[in-house]
Every structure is written in C-alpha cells, then in structure tokens.
Amino acid sequence: MTKLALPLYSWDNGAFIMIGVFALVILGLVGIVLMMMNSNKNKKD
C-alpha cells in the first residue's frame, strides 16, 4: 500500500484530442440549435 494516491485520469492517452473533439461537437450542436431557432420565423404574404 505504498501508492495510495493514484491518479484518476492519465493525460498520456490523447486526452487533449478527446477534449478538442468534444468541444467541436458541443459547438456544432449549439450552432444547429441557433440555426433552427432563427429559421422558424413565419413568412406572411
């Protein structure tokens, strides 16, 4: 029991790439929601 403080996550397995992909997905979803909100305007002729 010499190693009691084990790290919960290792930054060596491409965590920066995973964080980047997650950020792109979130930004894409927010952009899609904003586009849907803005395109729902009724056209009156």
Tab-separated table of N, CA and C in Angstrom:
chain	number	residue	atom	x	y	z
A	1	MET	N	0.817	-1.193	0.000
A	1	MET	CA	0.000	0.000	0.000
A	1	MET	C	0.863	1.260	0.000
A	2	THR	N	1.890	1.255	-0.794
A	2	THR	CA	2.739	2.432	-0.862
A	2	THR	C	2.164	3.486	-1.797
A	3	LYS	N	1.329	3.059	-2.780
A	3	LYS	CA	0.747	4.026	-3.721
A	3	LYS	C	-0.707	4.237	-3.358
A	4	LEU	N	-0.952	5.112	-2.432
A	4	LEU	CA	-2.336	5.379	-2.047
A	4	LEU	C	-2.972	6.458	-2.908
A	5	ALA	N	-2.196	7.397	-3.414
A	5	ALA	CA	-2.738	8.491	-4.219
A	5	ALA	C	-2.576	8.153	-5.696
A	6	LEU	N	-3.486	7.364	-6.224
A	6	LEU	CA	-3.448	7.025	-7.642
A	6	LEU	C	-4.146	8.115	-8.446
A	7	PRO	N	-3.599	8.482	-9.587
A	7	PRO	CA	-4.282	9.483	-10.411
A	7	PRO	C	-5.556	8.895	-11.009
A	8	LEU	N	-6.611	9.707	-11.014
A	8	LEU	CA	-7.878	9.231	-11.564
A	8	LEU	C	-7.893	9.270	-13.082
A	9	TYR	N	-7.034	10.075	-13.691
A	9	TYR	CA	-7.007	10.186	-15.141
A	9	TYR	C	-5.587	10.433	-15.600
A	10	SER	N	-5.225	9.803	-16.696
A	10	SER	CA	-3.889	9.979	-17.268
A	10	SER	C	-3.997	10.854	-18.505
A	11	TRP	N	-3.159	11.865	-18.599
A	11	TRP	CA	-3.178	12.772	-19.737
A	11	TRP	C	-2.354	12.238	-20.908
A	12	ASP	N	-1.871	11.019	-20.815
A	12	ASP	CA	-0.989	10.488	-21.850
A	12	ASP	C	-1.726	9.793	-22.993
A	13	ASN	N	-3.010	9.565	-22.868
A	13	ASN	CA	-3.696	8.764	-23.895
A	13	ASN	C	-4.548	9.616	-24.819
A	14	GLY	N	-4.075	10.782	-25.209
A	14	GLY	CA	-4.776	11.608	-26.180
A	14	GLY	C	-5.935	12.375	-25.589
A	15	ALA	N	-5.810	12.795	-24.358
A	15	ALA	CA	-6.925	13.498	-23.715
A	15	ALA	C	-7.168	14.851	-24.373
A	16	PHE	N	-6.112	15.511	-24.846
A	16	PHE	CA	-6.293	16.811	-25.484
A	16	PHE	C	-7.089	16.662	-26.780
A	17	ILE	N	-6.854	15.577	-27.515
A	17	ILE	CA	-7.611	15.330	-28.742
A	17	ILE	C	-9.070	15.053	-28.405
A	18	MET	N	-9.316	14.275	-27.364
A	18	MET	CA	-10.693	13.974	-26.967
A	18	MET	C	-11.419	15.233	-26.508
A	19	ILE	N	-10.721	16.094	-25.770
A	19	ILE	CA	-11.335	17.350	-25.326
A	19	ILE	C	-11.638	18.235	-26.532
A	20	GLY	N	-10.749	18.273	-27.497
A	20	GLY	CA	-10.977	19.069	-28.705
A	20	GLY	C	-12.160	18.572	-29.508
A	21	VAL	N	-12.269	17.266	-29.676
A	21	VAL	CA	-13.407	16.694	-30.410
A	21	VAL	C	-14.703	16.977	-29.658
A	22	PHE	N	-14.699	16.841	-28.345
A	22	PHE	CA	-15.887	17.117	-27.545
A	22	PHE	C	-16.297	18.586	-27.680
A	23	ALA	N	-15.328	19.485	-27.671
A	23	ALA	CA	-15.636	20.909	-27.811
A	23	ALA	C	-16.229	21.195	-29.189
A	24	LEU	N	-15.698	20.568	-30.241
A	24	LEU	CA	-16.252	20.769	-31.586
A	24	LEU	C	-17.678	20.251	-31.683
A	25	VAL	N	-17.950	19.117	-31.072
A	25	VAL	CA	-19.310	18.564	-31.098
A	25	VAL	C	-20.271	19.501	-30.371
A	26	ILE	N	-19.879	20.009	-29.215
A	26	ILE	CA	-20.743	20.920	-28.459
A	26	ILE	C	-20.993	22.198	-29.255
A	27	LEU	N	-19.950	22.763	-29.866
A	27	LEU	CA	-20.140	23.971	-30.662
A	27	LEU	C	-21.040	23.711	-31.860
A	28	GLY	N	-20.904	22.549	-32.473
A	28	GLY	CA	-21.783	22.194	-33.588
A	28	GLY	C	-23.230	22.076	-33.162
A	29	LEU	N	-23.475	21.452	-32.027
A	29	LEU	CA	-24.845	21.315	-31.536
A	29	LEU	C	-25.453	22.674	-31.195
A	30	VAL	N	-24.674	23.539	-30.570
A	30	VAL	CA	-25.178	24.878	-30.244
A	30	VAL	C	-25.480	25.648	-31.526
A	31	GLY	N	-24.614	25.532	-32.517
A	31	GLY	CA	-24.861	26.204	-33.794
A	31	GLY	C	-26.110	25.693	-34.488
A	32	ILE	N	-26.340	24.391	-34.451
A	32	ILE	CA	-27.539	23.820	-35.064
A	32	ILE	C	-28.791	24.324	-34.363
A	33	VAL	N	-28.756	24.368	-33.034
A	33	VAL	CA	-29.917	24.858	-32.278
A	33	VAL	C	-30.189	26.325	-32.606
A	34	LEU	N	-29.145	27.146	-32.688
A	34	LEU	CA	-29.337	28.554	-33.022
A	34	LEU	C	-29.890	28.723	-34.437
A	35	MET	N	-29.407	27.919	-35.380
A	35	MET	CA	-29.934	27.995	-36.746
A	35	MET	C	-31.398	27.582	-36.794
A	36	MET	N	-31.770	26.567	-36.027
A	36	MET	CA	-33.172	26.144	-36.005
A	36	MET	C	-34.051	27.214	-35.367
A	37	MET	N	-33.551	27.890	-34.349
A	37	MET	CA	-34.339	28.947	-33.714
A	37	MET	C	-34.547	30.115	-34.665
A	38	ASN	N	-33.542	30.460	-35.440
A	38	ASN	CA	-33.645	31.612	-36.330
A	38	ASN	C	-34.415	31.305	-37.605
A	39	SER	N	-34.484	30.061	-38.036
A	39	SER	CA	-35.168	29.734	-39.280
A	39	SER	C	-36.646	29.420	-39.062
A	40	ASN	N	-37.149	29.550	-37.858
A	40	ASN	CA	-38.537	29.188	-37.554
A	40	ASN	C	-39.449	30.416	-37.606
A	41	LYS	N	-39.063	31.439	-38.364
A	41	LYS	CA	-39.880	32.633	-38.464
A	41	LYS	C	-40.966	32.420	-39.520
A	42	ASN	N	-42.168	32.833	-39.194
A	42	ASN	CA	-43.282	32.678	-40.137
A	42	ASN	C	-43.230	33.773	-41.187
A	43	LYS	N	-43.447	33.381	-42.446
A	43	LYS	CA	-43.467	34.337	-43.548
A	43	LYS	C	-44.907	34.683	-43.867
A	44	LYS	N	-45.236	35.973	-43.790
A	44	LYS	CA	-46.585	36.427	-44.106
A	44	LYS	C	-46.562	37.158	-45.442
A	45	ASP	N	-47.394	36.712	-46.353
A	45	ASP	CA	-47.503	37.352	-47.673
A	45	ASP	C	-48.805	38.114	-47.791
